[in-house]
Amino acid sequence: MSEDHQNDDEREAVVEGVGKAQASRRRFLQVLGAATATAATSQADAAPWEEYFQQHYKRLTDEDKREIFARLEAEVQDKYGVAVHISDPKPIDGVEFAYALNLQACVGCRRCEYACAQENNTSRSPEMHYIRVLQMDKGSLDVERSNTTYEGAVPTAEHYYQPVQCHQCRDAPCVRACPVNATWAEPDGIVVVDYNWCIGCRYCEAACPYFARRFNYEEPTVRPSEINPDQGYLSNRLRPRGVMEKCTYCLHRTRKGLMPACLEACPTGSRKFGNLLDPNSEVRQVIETKRVYILHEDAGTNPRFYYYFG
Amino acid sequence: MRDFIAFVRSSLGAVMHGSSAYYRWLAFLGVWMLLGCAAAAWQFANGLGVSNLTDQVPWGVYIANFSFLVGLAAASVLVVIPAYVYRDAALYDVSILGELLAVAAMVMSLLFIVVDLGHPELFWHLLPMLGILNFPQSMLAWDVVVINGYLFINAYVVSYLLFSKYCGRVPNKRWYFPVLLLGVVWAVGIHTIPAFLYASLGGRPFWHSAVLAPRFLASAFVSGPSLLIIALTVVRDQMHFPVREEALQRLRQIVGVAAVFNLFLTVSEIFVEIYPGTSHSASMRYILVGLHGHNLLVPYIWTGIALSVFAAVVFLARPLYSRPKLLLVACASAVIGVWIEKGMGLVIPGFIPTSLGEIVEYSPSFIEFCVSAGIWAIGAFLYTLMLKVAVPIELGTLRRPGAPNERIGLDPVRGAA
């Protein structure tokens, strides 16, 4: 593991170097103005073909990835004038991520939802959120009686709240549905999407019982000042139009030992996240000692997301 | 090879010349095709945001038409089986018209899948070796295989038969009969795999039903032959192709039985959903009576059911079906009824409410309407051109220079083919 990580860090350092060099060259060209605009275009002209024939993530060599990441970083620099760093943290041996959410403590403030959007560079217009917070009727677990468009002060006396996001299922219907393997479960359990391989058929979205997938019907837009520059290739990098995206448990953070953004934003401590394979992890303790409830358990998806009481 | 060049040349000649009604028909379709292409180009340039699709309802009129069109291809197998297995001479004469209808239907259903993609230009990701086809896990991958396969099978058989006859040769059974039989088996796939595409989704109770595949089959056996009856009538009246009354009546019998069976399966489905009143019946309630005040599609589905019932009555009552005009009206009603039921009537309620209980309604945007109409026009255009070549070859009037102008392979009982 440590060796892997060392290589990874070295590689990222190189990628960063390439990205910076390209970025500064592009800035220089921009300063030169209209006369060199054609030169800049011809430089960019090679990119569409490279992008069009780009292979599936799992077929890319480290060299391919370096070039692709550099290209993507340069594109963001071009389009938004923001220097971003795209990394590709690998799953860690002996780690299987899981989430537990305390239904008794959640107050429905939706801070997780907005922190998620900020962290993951999801489109602000049209507005996209991975997390849906359901306002549930007390006395019922039926999500069909829930309300997602509630407003005003929370919590109310008549309701409790249930945030829903990707459940990272062990038997994920979305993964099976995809006709081109553009989405798959990583060894640590996180279901990811190769945004450059997805053909946009939306069958995975139809298959998901948790309404966890989001499609970019329009060009996603994020204000340059709001772009999170710390980006994972399989997670929060800026997505193109016409592809699917979803929650990745913030893998660009969590694979480096940080907590997901939604958890850090939660003011009530309702959210617990960790390694299911570690007997001492908090999430494991919750599952072993609390009363746990699984949403749509009848769908047979075996999610890595647990709701609990207490 | 020289024969083939002559065949292509003669075919082009055949489609270039026709009556003024023929040109008017092609011009009419041409306008819709242009409009459809313009709308498709607009969508390609601006993304699927020009549709009314949402994350809540990610499939709409495109996938609805796709589901209907795979059923329409049943026009082929339902003439091939009586003609080649039961040696029904009347249907044998017209079997090629049914197979051509399947070709047009397959082309249209493939086009409807393509326009539904966010990145149609990345279709190469589906190609084995070059890309990755997630077969056999993904039901959509199965669909890609069965639809392309069925298109190929039907296109091969009709091309071979027509080319042989064009050259004045009796088609050699060895070259087409095994493929024809493969097509009969393949037809089972073409009607059930699209049903499994929906029924396999455990998270969508409206589709997650064992009766869905039989319903696909039954409704396909209604829409395909119904449209073929209309097509045969037009070909008989406009192109002087002798269609025996028995052929129309045999098809009428098939659609009569299928229409009743289709209604029976629909009623079974409705009963099982509605009577126990489980939470899984929400989608069915949405489409039939509306849900929490949302009832956009309620008049739509009842129109479809009314058309299907009307058609079934006409198909089965002799005083009604013996009137040719009324039979045609019933056929059109049956086609539209199934188009509603197996189209948006099936696709949209599957998403309403969402798996988290949200209700977002859907109706197609102007662009979606134009693209859909354009694809239908392409299908009709293609079918018309294919008929323009196939009919004179069948009649014996279009032949390779030097080949005798006589009809070939009319009666399978006497073993001519």
XYZ file of C-alpha atoms in Angstrom:
727
model
C 0.000 0.000 0.000
C 2.662 2.484 1.041
C 4.677 1.786 -2.092
C 1.606 2.272 -4.243
C 0.982 5.541 -2.600
C 4.510 6.713 -3.022
C 4.296 6.035 -6.754
C 1.000 7.737 -6.819
C 2.363 10.836 -5.149
C 5.341 10.944 -7.481
C 3.108 10.581 -10.461
C 0.810 13.286 -9.216
C 3.772 15.567 -8.728
C 4.733 14.999 -12.351
C 1.149 15.560 -13.495
C 1.048 18.777 -11.555
C 4.245 19.891 -13.207
C 2.914 19.178 -16.693
C -0.368 20.861 -15.897
C 1.369 23.994 -14.592
C 3.697 24.196 -17.557
C 0.819 23.869 -19.986
C -1.276 26.293 -18.034
C 1.378 28.997 -18.051
C 2.013 28.502 -21.750
C -1.667 28.904 -22.456
C -1.854 32.033 -20.340
C 1.072 33.421 -22.304
C -0.735 32.723 -25.560
C -3.846 34.383 -24.269
C -1.902 37.509 -23.449
C -0.556 37.643 -27.001
C -4.102 38.255 -28.105
C -5.993 37.803 -31.328
C -2.993 37.231 -33.596
C -2.100 34.010 -31.857
C -5.691 32.915 -31.374
C -5.437 30.633 -34.402
C -2.307 29.037 -33.003
C -4.065 28.361 -29.737
C -6.981 26.832 -31.618
C -4.804 24.527 -33.676
C -3.138 23.455 -30.456
C -6.542 22.613 -29.056
C -7.633 20.986 -32.313
C -5.804 17.766 -31.542
C -7.716 17.421 -28.290
C -11.175 16.508 -29.675
C -9.765 13.480 -31.510
C -7.691 12.364 -28.567
C -10.772 12.736 -26.441
C -13.020 10.955 -28.929
C -10.801 7.894 -29.140
C -9.943 7.850 -25.452
C -10.199 4.310 -24.090
C -12.049 3.029 -21.047
C -10.462 3.997 -17.709
C -9.456 0.414 -16.968
C -7.604 0.164 -20.276
C -5.538 3.286 -19.722
C -1.859 3.052 -18.886
C -0.298 5.382 -16.345
C 1.213 7.280 -19.266
C -2.263 7.676 -20.876
C -3.644 8.940 -17.604
C -0.893 11.496 -17.207
C -1.644 12.913 -20.638
C -5.409 12.875 -20.108
C -5.213 14.563 -16.722
C -2.924 17.223 -18.144
C -5.281 17.777 -21.051
C -8.286 18.086 -18.736
C -6.471 20.471 -16.443
C -5.472 22.606 -19.409
C -9.054 22.648 -20.624
C -10.296 23.945 -17.292
C -7.540 26.539 -17.319
C -8.633 27.596 -20.792
C -12.308 27.709 -20.093
C -12.451 28.997 -16.520
C -8.993 30.408 -15.892
C -8.686 28.195 -12.830
C -5.724 25.949 -12.079
C -7.069 22.598 -10.928
C -5.280 19.427 -9.955
C -6.715 16.110 -11.116
C -5.603 13.051 -9.187
C -6.529 9.416 -9.247
C -6.274 8.021 -5.728
C -6.486 4.244 -5.739
C -8.669 2.089 -3.502
C -6.804 1.003 -0.378
C -6.356 -2.695 0.398
C -8.447 -3.897 3.307
C -10.864 -0.992 3.087
C -14.560 -1.227 2.288
C -16.346 2.055 2.821
C -19.783 2.273 4.382
C -22.079 5.012 5.577
C -24.471 5.108 8.520
C -27.009 7.872 9.064
C -28.887 8.553 12.278
C -32.544 9.124 11.435
C -33.272 10.247 14.972
C -30.695 13.021 14.925
C -31.033 14.469 11.404
C -32.881 17.804 11.453
C -33.317 18.224 7.707
C -31.175 21.369 7.334
C -29.827 20.264 3.914
C -26.301 21.480 4.751
C -24.972 18.116 3.548
C -26.705 18.646 0.220
C -25.067 22.017 -0.403
C -21.651 21.042 0.958
C -21.763 18.103 -1.440
C -22.478 20.352 -4.421
C -19.572 22.615 -3.474
C -17.130 19.774 -2.934
C -18.114 17.823 -6.028
C -18.382 20.685 -8.529
C -21.920 19.734 -9.475
C -23.692 22.076 -11.847
C -25.173 25.217 -10.249
C -27.289 25.998 -13.290
C -29.144 23.818 -13.956
C -28.907 23.016 -10.266
C -27.830 19.478 -9.461
C -27.627 17.750 -6.091
C -26.542 14.210 -5.328
C -28.297 14.223 -1.952
C -32.084 14.339 -1.616
C -33.378 15.125 1.866
C -36.837 13.644 2.387
C -39.194 15.199 4.897
C -40.944 12.115 6.249
C -44.287 11.848 8.030
C -43.872 10.624 11.583
C -45.426 7.181 11.890
C -44.377 6.023 8.427
C -41.291 4.737 6.679
C -42.958 5.069 3.277
C -40.856 7.370 1.096
C -43.839 7.805 -1.215
C -45.393 9.944 1.499
C -42.311 12.137 1.753
C -41.776 15.700 0.615
C -38.498 16.871 -0.955
C -39.498 20.484 -1.596
C -40.231 21.488 1.997
C -39.392 25.023 3.094
C -39.277 26.994 6.318
C -37.826 26.226 9.739
C -36.723 22.670 10.472
C -37.271 20.341 12.162
C -41.049 20.454 12.545
C -42.986 18.539 15.175
C -44.778 16.364 12.605
C -41.782 15.217 10.617
C -38.462 13.462 10.651
C -35.848 13.672 7.906
C -34.134 11.132 5.724
C -31.275 12.216 3.428
C -30.763 9.822 0.507
C -27.706 9.561 -1.713
C -25.967 6.798 -3.637
C -26.019 3.645 -1.528
C -22.912 2.133 -3.219
C -24.739 -1.203 -3.514
C -22.982 -4.533 -3.387
C -25.404 -5.814 -6.020
C -25.799 -2.564 -7.904
C -28.538 -2.603 -10.568
C -26.928 0.402 -12.263
C -23.642 -1.439 -12.815
C -25.442 -4.400 -14.360
C -27.585 -2.118 -16.518
C -24.775 -0.165 -18.192
C -24.339 -1.481 -21.749
C -20.710 -0.292 -22.006
C -19.321 -0.853 -18.481
C -18.959 2.893 -18.003
C -19.924 2.447 -14.355
C -18.528 -0.137 -11.966
C -17.866 -0.899 -8.302
C -14.295 -0.298 -7.165
C -12.626 -2.766 -4.769
C -13.437 -0.464 -1.831
C -17.119 -0.595 -2.766
C -17.479 2.809 -4.379
C -19.488 2.823 -7.587
C -17.843 5.188 -10.057
C -18.523 6.501 -13.567
C -15.988 6.999 -16.352
C -17.353 10.313 -17.622
C -15.474 9.939 -20.887
C -16.842 6.467 -21.563
C -20.524 6.987 -20.685
C -22.704 7.185 -23.804
C -25.596 8.771 -21.928
C -28.321 6.128 -22.350
C -29.629 6.662 -18.795
C -30.489 2.987 -18.284
C -28.545 3.082 -14.984
C -30.705 5.961 -13.858
C -33.821 3.944 -14.659
C -32.365 0.977 -12.772
C -31.431 2.799 -9.550
C -33.953 2.333 -6.715
C -32.505 5.264 -4.743
C -32.800 8.074 -7.303
C -29.064 8.492 -6.828
C -27.910 9.168 -10.374
C -27.888 12.496 -12.150
C -27.668 13.208 -15.857
C -26.185 16.319 -17.444
C -28.949 17.226 -19.849
C -27.332 20.620 -20.266
C -23.785 21.904 -20.073
C -23.013 21.911 -16.343
C -21.928 25.313 -15.085
C -19.952 26.266 -11.990
C -18.683 29.787 -11.327
C -14.877 29.866 -11.640
C -14.592 31.216 -8.097
C -16.573 28.239 -6.794
C -14.639 25.478 -8.541
C -13.043 23.048 -6.124
C -9.545 22.604 -7.588
C -8.822 19.339 -5.751
C -10.341 16.914 -8.207
C -10.508 13.146 -8.631
C -10.681 11.725 -12.134
C -13.412 9.285 -11.109
C -15.181 11.672 -8.780
C -15.488 15.449 -8.697
C -13.692 16.677 -11.807
C -15.831 18.920 -14.007
C -18.194 16.776 -16.046
C -19.066 17.186 -19.702
C -22.629 17.477 -20.972
C -24.560 14.310 -21.800
C -23.083 11.968 -19.181
C -24.185 10.456 -15.894
C -22.733 11.320 -12.517
C -23.320 10.416 -8.882
C -22.056 10.445 -5.306
C -18.684 8.725 -4.897
C -18.407 9.048 -1.111
C -15.936 11.837 -2.027
C -13.328 9.254 -2.978
C -10.746 11.953 -3.713
C -10.993 12.782 0.013
C -11.879 9.513 1.672
C -9.147 7.492 -0.018
C -6.711 9.973 1.471
C -8.108 9.521 4.969
C -10.470 12.507 5.033
C -14.191 12.359 5.697
C -16.821 12.990 2.991
C -17.932 16.620 2.621
C -21.527 15.823 3.597
C -20.363 14.366 6.904
C -18.156 17.341 7.716
C -21.037 19.726 7.010
C -23.518 17.930 9.262
C -24.236 20.037 12.399
C -25.898 17.180 14.285
C -23.375 14.378 13.914
C -25.986 12.241 12.199
C -23.522 10.974 9.652
C -20.963 8.245 10.340
C -18.506 7.028 7.743
C -15.668 4.575 7.760
C -14.139 1.236 6.949
C -16.574 -1.631 7.310
C -13.702 -4.122 7.533
C -12.178 -2.420 10.587
C -13.900 -3.828 13.709
C -13.128 -0.627 15.604
C -14.472 1.818 13.066
C -17.399 3.955 14.105
C -19.562 2.799 11.251
C -18.952 -0.820 12.216
C -19.834 -0.055 15.839
C -23.076 1.576 14.743
C -24.106 -1.412 12.642
C -23.272 -3.830 15.445
C -24.882 -1.971 18.325
C -27.727 0.128 16.921
C -31.029 -0.709 15.281
C -30.336 -0.494 11.604
C -32.771 0.068 8.765
C -32.010 -0.386 5.070
C -33.971 1.634 2.525
C -35.693 -0.459 -0.162
C -34.121 -3.606 1.234
C -36.637 -5.573 -0.841
C -34.886 -4.342 -4.002
C -32.082 -6.799 -3.180
C -29.310 -4.294 -3.774
C -27.372 -4.883 -0.516
C -26.323 -1.275 -0.054
C -23.296 0.010 1.852
C -25.507 2.691 3.345
C -27.364 2.140 6.607
C -29.938 4.194 8.457
C -30.059 3.771 12.222
C -31.990 4.942 15.240
C -30.438 6.319 18.407
C -21.323 -9.036 -59.752
C -22.601 -7.629 -63.059
C -26.031 -8.889 -62.024
C -25.740 -7.040 -58.768
C -24.829 -3.773 -60.470
C -27.823 -4.249 -62.786
C -29.964 -4.936 -59.683
C -28.860 -1.728 -58.003
C -29.389 0.228 -61.216
C -32.854 -1.234 -61.780
C -33.782 -0.585 -58.145
C -32.725 3.038 -58.432
C -34.737 3.301 -61.640
C -37.770 1.819 -59.918
C -37.713 4.247 -57.006
C -37.130 7.261 -59.266
C -40.249 6.753 -61.324
C -43.783 6.740 -60.070
C -47.181 8.312 -60.156
C -47.778 11.875 -59.028
C -49.357 10.471 -55.856
C -46.073 8.652 -55.217
C -44.059 11.850 -55.599
C -46.473 13.769 -53.406
C -46.188 11.084 -50.717
C -42.383 11.163 -50.875
C -42.374 14.957 -50.773
C -44.657 14.907 -47.741
C -42.328 12.462 -45.984
C -39.340 14.471 -47.157
C -40.582 17.584 -45.406
C -40.954 15.700 -42.138
C -37.564 14.077 -42.610
C -35.925 17.458 -43.102
C -37.704 18.857 -40.090
C -36.673 15.799 -38.064
C -33.049 16.052 -39.167
C -32.971 19.750 -38.324
C -34.442 19.017 -34.892
C -31.985 16.149 -34.336
C -29.082 18.394 -35.340
C -30.324 21.049 -32.933
C -30.524 18.453 -30.175
C -27.063 17.126 -30.967
C -25.608 20.636 -30.851
C -27.422 21.723 -27.703
C -27.741 18.478 -25.782
C -30.718 16.593 -24.420
C -31.631 19.700 -22.456
C -33.844 20.560 -25.432
C -36.020 17.611 -24.434
C -38.474 17.621 -21.544
C -36.630 14.727 -19.921
C -35.518 15.024 -16.297
C -33.639 12.969 -13.736
C -37.050 11.895 -12.462
C -38.284 10.848 -15.922
C -35.106 10.067 -17.876
C -36.847 8.225 -20.722
C -39.624 9.699 -22.804
C -41.085 9.640 -26.269
C -37.922 8.229 -27.912
C -37.764 5.098 -25.801
C -41.560 4.860 -25.968
C -41.419 4.713 -29.757
C -38.556 2.254 -29.557
C -40.656 -0.091 -27.414
C -43.553 0.131 -29.822
C -41.434 -0.384 -32.924
C -39.743 -3.578 -31.794
C -43.282 -4.930 -31.554
C -44.194 -3.720 -35.009
C -41.578 -6.080 -36.401
C -43.944 -8.946 -35.560
C -45.450 -8.259 -38.982
C -42.598 -10.391 -40.281
C -42.780 -13.515 -38.149
C -46.570 -13.642 -38.308
C -46.526 -13.974 -42.073
C -43.404 -16.114 -42.207
C -44.774 -18.794 -39.881
C -48.091 -19.315 -41.727
C -46.411 -18.963 -45.112
C -43.402 -21.190 -44.658
C -44.368 -23.507 -41.805
C -48.091 -23.941 -42.460
C -47.763 -23.281 -46.196
C -50.515 -20.722 -46.372
C -50.412 -19.721 -50.049
C -52.213 -16.384 -49.609
C -49.761 -15.157 -46.977
C -46.825 -16.658 -48.828
C -47.519 -14.262 -51.692
C -47.226 -11.258 -49.403
C -44.612 -12.511 -46.946
C -41.887 -10.318 -48.368
C -43.954 -7.218 -47.583
C -44.128 -8.279 -43.946
C -40.392 -8.853 -43.791
C -39.728 -5.439 -45.313
C -41.959 -3.881 -42.682
C -39.766 -5.530 -40.041
C -36.671 -4.057 -41.695
C -38.181 -0.565 -41.577
C -39.292 -1.084 -37.964
C -35.798 -2.206 -36.899
C -34.155 0.774 -38.584
C -36.573 3.116 -36.830
C -36.095 1.505 -33.412
C -32.309 1.755 -33.776
C -32.650 5.423 -34.726
C -34.830 6.040 -31.682
C -32.122 4.563 -29.452
C -29.450 6.672 -31.123
C -31.310 9.968 -30.687
C -31.930 9.114 -27.045
C -28.199 8.940 -26.267
C -26.382 11.808 -24.612
C -23.361 10.948 -26.763
C -24.544 9.223 -29.944
C -21.128 9.890 -31.496
C -19.585 7.513 -28.936
C -21.583 4.543 -30.292
C -18.270 2.771 -30.904
C -18.059 2.122 -27.177
C -20.754 -0.512 -27.803
C -18.733 -2.412 -30.380
C -17.101 -5.566 -29.061
C -13.268 -5.475 -29.125
C -13.047 -1.790 -30.045
C -15.305 -0.780 -27.163
C -16.904 -2.842 -24.424
C -20.323 -4.438 -24.839
C -21.507 -5.423 -21.352
C -22.931 -8.715 -22.564
C -24.618 -10.763 -21.123
C -25.051 -8.644 -17.950
C -26.801 -5.624 -19.415
C -30.252 -6.100 -20.914
C -29.549 -3.088 -23.094
C -26.563 -4.937 -24.542
C -28.911 -7.843 -25.304
C -31.214 -5.408 -27.049
C -28.397 -4.087 -29.196
C -27.618 -7.667 -30.224
C -31.166 -8.839 -30.936
C -32.255 -5.726 -32.838
C -29.197 -5.563 -35.064
C -29.423 -9.320 -35.542
C -33.066 -9.196 -36.531
C -32.422 -6.324 -38.909
C -29.622 -8.304 -40.508
C -31.664 -11.529 -40.739
C -34.638 -9.874 -42.401
C -32.539 -7.682 -44.658
C -30.533 -10.696 -45.791
C -33.569 -12.880 -46.529
C -35.468 -10.249 -48.512
C -32.349 -9.144 -50.396
C -31.558 -12.716 -51.356
C -35.121 -13.532 -52.420
C -35.548 -10.330 -54.411
C -32.136 -10.540 -56.053
C -32.699 -14.174 -57.111
C -36.065 -13.367 -58.588
C -34.645 -10.291 -60.287
C -32.140 -12.545 -62.005
C -34.972 -14.855 -63.034
C -33.817 -17.631 -60.728
C -35.898 -19.630 -58.298
C -34.420 -18.820 -54.870
C -32.356 -21.698 -53.516
C -33.842 -22.865 -50.234
C -30.427 -23.745 -48.870
C -29.398 -20.107 -49.030
C -32.301 -18.550 -47.241
C -34.424 -21.118 -45.417
C -32.082 -21.700 -42.427
C -31.755 -17.941 -41.942
C -35.520 -17.567 -42.258
C -36.033 -20.158 -39.515
C -33.391 -18.455 -37.394
C -35.490 -15.322 -37.834
C -38.526 -17.111 -36.421
C -36.562 -18.080 -33.307
C -34.941 -14.651 -33.166
C -38.406 -13.057 -33.237
C -39.030 -14.498 -29.762
C -36.010 -12.514 -28.613
C -36.983 -9.347 -30.408
C -40.273 -9.212 -28.497
C -39.185 -10.490 -25.097
C -35.774 -8.844 -24.646
C -37.163 -5.284 -24.790
C -39.768 -6.370 -22.240
C -37.007 -7.762 -20.014
C -35.209 -4.429 -20.370
C -38.010 -3.025 -18.215
C -39.135 -6.064 -16.244
C -35.596 -6.735 -14.978
C -35.569 -3.502 -12.975
C -36.544 -4.574 -9.476
C -36.758 -0.974 -8.320
C -39.577 -0.081 -10.741
C -42.714 -1.931 -9.581
C -44.779 -0.844 -12.600
C -42.453 -2.733 -14.945
C -41.305 -5.455 -12.583
C -43.969 -7.875 -13.718
C -43.770 -11.371 -15.168
C -46.679 -10.602 -17.474
C -44.826 -7.786 -19.216
C -43.070 -10.008 -21.763
C -46.312 -11.837 -22.696
C -47.962 -8.420 -23.013
C -45.208 -7.275 -25.346
C -45.746 -10.387 -27.447
C -49.538 -10.040 -27.520
C -49.498 -6.347 -28.381
C -46.847 -6.932 -31.045
C -49.117 -9.530 -32.609
C -51.787 -6.828 -32.754
C -49.816 -3.867 -34.072
C -47.579 -5.613 -36.627
C -50.234 -7.468 -38.651
C -52.704 -4.564 -38.276
C -50.273 -2.211 -39.939
C -49.521 -4.875 -42.530
C -53.242 -5.119 -43.407
C -53.217 -1.366 -44.061
C -49.988 -1.619 -46.072
C -51.313 -4.525 -48.147
C -54.507 -2.648 -48.930
C -52.526 0.361 -50.098
C -50.177 -1.782 -52.185
C -53.145 -3.582 -53.740
C -54.995 -0.383 -54.604
C -52.060 1.828 -55.554
C -49.511 -0.573 -57.019
C -51.846 -3.199 -58.481
C -50.265 -5.969 -56.475
C -52.684 -8.900 -56.272
C -53.391 -9.410 -52.573
C -55.833 -12.217 -51.972
C -58.732 -11.518 -49.668
C -57.723 -14.658 -47.721
C -54.427 -13.004 -46.815
C -56.186 -10.031 -45.269
C -58.681 -12.259 -43.488
C -55.969 -14.548 -42.115
C -54.174 -11.523 -40.689
C -57.499 -10.227 -39.364
C -58.010 -13.523 -37.534
C -54.532 -13.268 -36.011
C -55.010 -9.715 -34.779
C -58.489 -10.547 -33.506
C -57.212 -13.273 -31.214
C -54.133 -11.260 -30.250
C -56.197 -8.146 -29.483
C -58.460 -10.036 -27.102
C -55.498 -11.727 -25.459
C -53.692 -8.411 -25.144
C -56.710 -6.825 -23.450
C -57.004 -9.839 -21.159
C -53.363 -9.512 -20.076
C -53.806 -5.769 -19.556
C -56.859 -6.339 -17.381
C -54.977 -8.997 -15.378
C -52.161 -6.562 -14.773
C -54.524 -3.782 -13.725
C -56.432 -6.105 -11.386
C -53.330 -7.445 -9.649
C -52.001 -3.926 -9.156
C -55.190 -2.190 -8.076
C -57.178 -4.730 -6.001
C -54.712 -5.276 -3.132
C -53.854 -1.578 -3.138
C -50.199 -2.002 -2.160
C -47.850 0.954 -2.393
C -46.504 -0.644 -5.577
C -49.722 0.226 -7.381
C -49.001 3.980 -7.323
C -47.794 4.061 -10.949
C -50.844 2.166 -12.146
C -53.088 4.558 -10.247
C -51.182 7.471 -11.771
C -51.797 6.332 -15.333
C -55.410 5.215 -14.855
C -56.899 7.817 -12.522
C -54.096 10.189 -11.577
C -52.020 10.450 -8.402
C -52.265 13.305 -5.896
C -53.821 15.562 -8.494
C -51.297 14.701 -11.244
C -53.204 13.264 -14.195
C -51.534 14.444 -17.408
C -51.611 11.019 -19.066
C -55.020 9.811 -17.852
C -57.020 10.902 -20.940
C -54.177 9.622 -23.093
C -54.228 6.056 -21.748
C -58.021 5.825 -21.788
C -58.003 6.891 -25.425
C -55.610 4.020 -26.069
C -57.741 1.500 -24.185
C -60.884 2.673 -26.000
C -59.182 2.311 -29.388
C -57.962 -1.188 -28.494
C -61.415 -2.315 -27.343
C -63.049 -0.866 -30.465
C -60.526 -2.630 -32.702
C -60.988 -5.961 -30.914
C -64.767 -5.767 -31.364
C -64.461 -5.042 -35.083
C -61.883 -7.802 -35.595
C -64.230 -10.399 -34.096
C -67.710 -9.382 -35.347
C -68.378 -10.514 -38.914
C -70.899 -7.753 -39.767
C -68.209 -5.238 -38.864
C -64.989 -6.688 -40.232
C -66.605 -7.635 -43.527
C -66.797 -3.919 -44.325
C -63.340 -3.180 -45.768
C -63.277 0.494 -44.755
C -64.267 -0.302 -41.184
C -61.621 -3.012 -41.024
C -59.000 -0.445 -42.021
C -60.245 1.987 -39.373
C -60.058 -0.807 -36.808
C -56.510 -1.643 -37.885
C -55.460 1.980 -37.515
C -57.162 2.100 -34.109
C -55.370 -1.058 -33.034
C -51.987 0.343 -34.096
C -52.568 3.652 -32.311
C -54.003 1.868 -29.265
C -50.879 -0.271 -28.916
C -48.655 2.725 -29.666
C -50.213 4.498 -26.685
C -50.171 1.463 -24.396
C -46.721 0.124 -25.289
C -45.275 3.578 -25.823
C -45.590 6.414 -23.369
C -48.323 4.529 -21.515
C -45.697 1.992 -20.478
C -42.544 4.078 -20.176
C -43.675 7.207 -18.328
C -45.663 5.695 -15.405
C -42.638 3.513 -14.613
C -40.950 6.699 -13.404
C -43.952 8.160 -11.585
C -43.654 8.335 -8.697
C -39.850 8.077 -8.469
C -38.295 5.557 -6.129
C -38.191 8.359 -3.544
C -41.858 9.230 -4.042
C -41.479 12.394 -6.110
C -43.975 13.091 -8.873
C -42.648 14.857 -11.952
C -44.784 14.607 -15.071
C -43.569 14.469 -18.644
C -44.780 15.265 -22.118
C -42.485 15.582 -25.137
C -40.986 18.919 -26.128
C -41.391 20.394 -29.604
C -37.917 19.156 -30.540
C -38.677 15.641 -29.324
C -41.896 15.693 -31.336
C -40.087 16.784 -34.517
C -37.285 14.237 -34.113
C -39.830 11.452 -33.521
C -41.952 12.473 -36.492
C -38.797 12.642 -38.584
C -37.796 9.093 -37.683
C -41.291 7.855 -38.516
C -41.016 9.640 -41.845
C -37.647 7.981 -42.480
C -39.230 4.586 -41.746
C -42.196 5.247 -44.030
C -39.873 6.587 -46.734
C -37.656 3.533 -46.501
C -40.633 1.148 -46.571
C -42.099 2.946 -49.579
C -38.859 2.752 -51.548
C -38.374 -0.905 -50.657
C -41.911 -1.688 -51.799
C -41.307 0.221 -55.018
C -38.524 -2.252 -55.794
C -40.019 -5.389 -54.268
C -43.493 -5.198 -55.795
C -42.453 -5.151 -59.487
C -39.911 -7.906 -58.814
C -42.628 -9.997 -57.211
C -44.929 -9.207 -60.127
C -42.236 -10.216 -62.606
C -42.122 -6.833 -64.316
C -38.715 -5.827 -62.957
C -36.074 -8.241 -64.229
C -32.451 -8.361 -65.228
C -32.188 -7.694 -68.965
C -32.792 -11.029 -70.623
C -34.510 -12.713 -67.677
C -38.054 -13.966 -68.324
C -40.869 -11.750 -67.053
C -42.827 -14.292 -65.111
C -43.745 -14.546 -61.455
C -41.536 -16.831 -59.405
C -42.271 -18.954 -56.417
C -45.923 -18.183 -55.893
C -47.155 -21.433 -54.471
C -45.048 -23.279 -51.913
C -47.434 -26.250 -51.947
C -46.394 -27.076 -55.460
C -42.794 -26.646 -54.422
C -41.881 -23.811 -56.740
C -39.620 -22.233 -54.136
